[in-house]
Coordinates of C-alpha atoms in Angstrom, one line a residue:
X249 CA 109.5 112.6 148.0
X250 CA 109.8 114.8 145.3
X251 CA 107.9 115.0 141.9
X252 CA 109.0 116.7 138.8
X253 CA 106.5 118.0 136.2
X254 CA 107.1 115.4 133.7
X255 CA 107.3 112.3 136.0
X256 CA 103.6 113.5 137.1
X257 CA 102.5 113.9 133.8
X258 CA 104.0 110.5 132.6
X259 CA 102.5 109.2 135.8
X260 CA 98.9 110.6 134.5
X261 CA 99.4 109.3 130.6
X262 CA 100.3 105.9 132.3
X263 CA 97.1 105.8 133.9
X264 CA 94.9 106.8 131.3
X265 CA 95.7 104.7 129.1
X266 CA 96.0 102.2 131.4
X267 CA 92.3 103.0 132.0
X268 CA 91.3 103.4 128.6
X269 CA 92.5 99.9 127.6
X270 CA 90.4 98.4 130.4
X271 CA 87.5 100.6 129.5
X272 CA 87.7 99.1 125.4
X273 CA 88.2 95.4 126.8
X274 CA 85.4 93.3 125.4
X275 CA 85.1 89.7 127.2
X276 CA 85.0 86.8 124.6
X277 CA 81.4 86.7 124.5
X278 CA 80.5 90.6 123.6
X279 CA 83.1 89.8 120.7
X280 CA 81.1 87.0 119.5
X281 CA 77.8 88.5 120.3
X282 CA 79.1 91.9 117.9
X283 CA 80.5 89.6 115.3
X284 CA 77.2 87.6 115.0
X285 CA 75.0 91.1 114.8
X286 CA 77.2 92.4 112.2
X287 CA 77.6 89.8 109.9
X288 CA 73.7 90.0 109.8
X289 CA 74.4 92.8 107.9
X290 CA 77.4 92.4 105.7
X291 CA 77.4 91.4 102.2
X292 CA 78.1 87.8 101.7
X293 CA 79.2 86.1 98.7
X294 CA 79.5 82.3 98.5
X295 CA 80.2 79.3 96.6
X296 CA 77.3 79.8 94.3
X297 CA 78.3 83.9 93.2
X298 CA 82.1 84.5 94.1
X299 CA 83.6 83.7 91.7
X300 CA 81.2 84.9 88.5
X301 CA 80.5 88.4 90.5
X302 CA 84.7 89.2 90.7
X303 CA 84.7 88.8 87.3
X304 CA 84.1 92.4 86.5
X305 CA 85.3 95.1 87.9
X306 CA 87.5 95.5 91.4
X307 CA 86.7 93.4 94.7
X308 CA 88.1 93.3 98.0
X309 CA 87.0 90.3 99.6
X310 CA 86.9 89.3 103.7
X311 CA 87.6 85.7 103.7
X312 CA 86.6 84.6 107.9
X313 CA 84.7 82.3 109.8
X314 CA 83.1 82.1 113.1
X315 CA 85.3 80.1 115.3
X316 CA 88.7 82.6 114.5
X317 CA 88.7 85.0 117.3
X318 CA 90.7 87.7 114.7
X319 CA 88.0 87.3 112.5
X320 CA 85.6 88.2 115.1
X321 CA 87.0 91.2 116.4
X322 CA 87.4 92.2 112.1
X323 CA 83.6 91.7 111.5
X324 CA 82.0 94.5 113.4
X325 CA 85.0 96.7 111.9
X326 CA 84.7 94.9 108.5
X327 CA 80.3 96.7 109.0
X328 CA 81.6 99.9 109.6
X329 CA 83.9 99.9 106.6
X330 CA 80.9 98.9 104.6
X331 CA 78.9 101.9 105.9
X332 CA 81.0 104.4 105.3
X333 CA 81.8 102.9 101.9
X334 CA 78.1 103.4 101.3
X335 CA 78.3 106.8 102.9
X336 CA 81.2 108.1 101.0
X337 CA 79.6 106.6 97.5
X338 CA 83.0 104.4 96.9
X339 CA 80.2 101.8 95.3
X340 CA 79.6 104.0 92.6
X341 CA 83.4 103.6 91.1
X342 CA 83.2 100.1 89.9
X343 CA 84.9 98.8 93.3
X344 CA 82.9 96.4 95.6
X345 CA 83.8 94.8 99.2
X346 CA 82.1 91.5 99.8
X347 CA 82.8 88.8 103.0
X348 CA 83.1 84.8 102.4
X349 CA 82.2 83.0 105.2
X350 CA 84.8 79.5 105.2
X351 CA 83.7 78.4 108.1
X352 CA 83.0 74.4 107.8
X353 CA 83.0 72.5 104.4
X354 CA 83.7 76.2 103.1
X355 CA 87.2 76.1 104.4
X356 CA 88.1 73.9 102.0
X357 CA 86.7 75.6 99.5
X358 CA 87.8 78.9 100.3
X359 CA 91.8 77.3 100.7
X360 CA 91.8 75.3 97.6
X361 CA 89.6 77.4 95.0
X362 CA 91.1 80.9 96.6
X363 CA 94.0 80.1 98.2
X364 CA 93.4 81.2 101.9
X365 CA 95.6 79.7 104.2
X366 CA 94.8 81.6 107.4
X367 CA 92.1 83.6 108.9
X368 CA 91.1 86.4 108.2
X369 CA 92.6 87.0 104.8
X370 CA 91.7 90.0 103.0
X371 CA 92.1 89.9 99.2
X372 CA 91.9 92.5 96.3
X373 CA 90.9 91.0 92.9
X374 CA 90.7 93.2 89.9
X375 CA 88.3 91.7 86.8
X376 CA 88.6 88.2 88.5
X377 CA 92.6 88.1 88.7
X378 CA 93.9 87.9 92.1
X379 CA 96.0 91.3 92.6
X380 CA 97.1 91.1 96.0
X381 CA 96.5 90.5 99.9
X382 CA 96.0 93.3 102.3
X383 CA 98.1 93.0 104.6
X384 CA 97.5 96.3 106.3
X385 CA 96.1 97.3 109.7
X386 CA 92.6 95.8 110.7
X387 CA 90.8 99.1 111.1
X388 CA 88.3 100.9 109.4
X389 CA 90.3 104.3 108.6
X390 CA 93.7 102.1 106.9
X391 CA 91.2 99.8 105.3
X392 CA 88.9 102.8 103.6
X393 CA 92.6 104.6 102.4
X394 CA 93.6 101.2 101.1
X395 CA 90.1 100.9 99.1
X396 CA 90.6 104.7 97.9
X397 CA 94.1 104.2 96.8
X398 CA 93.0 101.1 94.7
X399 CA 90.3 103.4 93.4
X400 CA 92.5 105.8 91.5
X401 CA 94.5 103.1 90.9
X402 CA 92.2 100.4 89.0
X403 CA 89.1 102.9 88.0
X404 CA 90.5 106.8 87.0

């Protein structure tokens, strides 16, 4: 049998990545357990502050709960976003990111006062007006250019 050059190195790729992807695979559980130990840490806004803090200045809000497996796996990103929000001073422009936990008597809340329908939902609001969803990818680089973008945009 004879092997060309790029059928081996296809051959390799496959593999890696193959490996890679079985490498990053968390079960259900180290999902949950990374989602619980980050949301220790995020900001959390809830019935009693949402809706007076959005009132001024630009917001980006994580709407989630604990039982939605997407939200889970957005969490521990969702901390890292934070983080380097903090790191790159992004706080100081007037723009904020807060989460809303919906989970129990809060999802009613959070689908009749804000108008989330599905989990998570990711929400810009500019001086308490709703702007727009983000509907962009669930990762902390897309999430930090989106939050930068809306910076020039909403505080030159």
């Amino acid at each position: 049998m004879r092997f060309t050059l790029p059928s081996l190195f296809l051959t390799f790729l496959l593999i890696l990545a193959t490996t890679v992807s079985a490498i990053q695979r968390l079960t259900p559980e180290e999902i949950e357990a990374k989602a619980r130990q980050a949301d220790e840490s995020i900001w959390h806004l809830g019935k009693d502050h949402l809706e007076d803090r959005i009132k001024t200045g630009t917001w980006l809000v994580f709407y989630g709960t604990t039982w939605c497996k997407f939200c889970k796996r957005l969490t521990p990103r969702w901390l890292r976003v934070q983080n380097e929000f903090l790191n790159q001073n992004l706080h100081q422009s007037g723009f904020m990111i807060t989460k809303v936990d919906c989970t129990g008597s809060n999802e009613g809340w959070c689908a009749s006062k804000w108008k989330v329908d599905a989990f998570p939902t990711v929400n810009l609001y500019h001086n308490g007006q709703f702007i727009e969803e983000y509907l962009g990818d669930h990762e902390v680089q897309p999430i930090l250019t989106y939050i930068k973008d809306k910076i020039k945009t909403y505080h030159k």
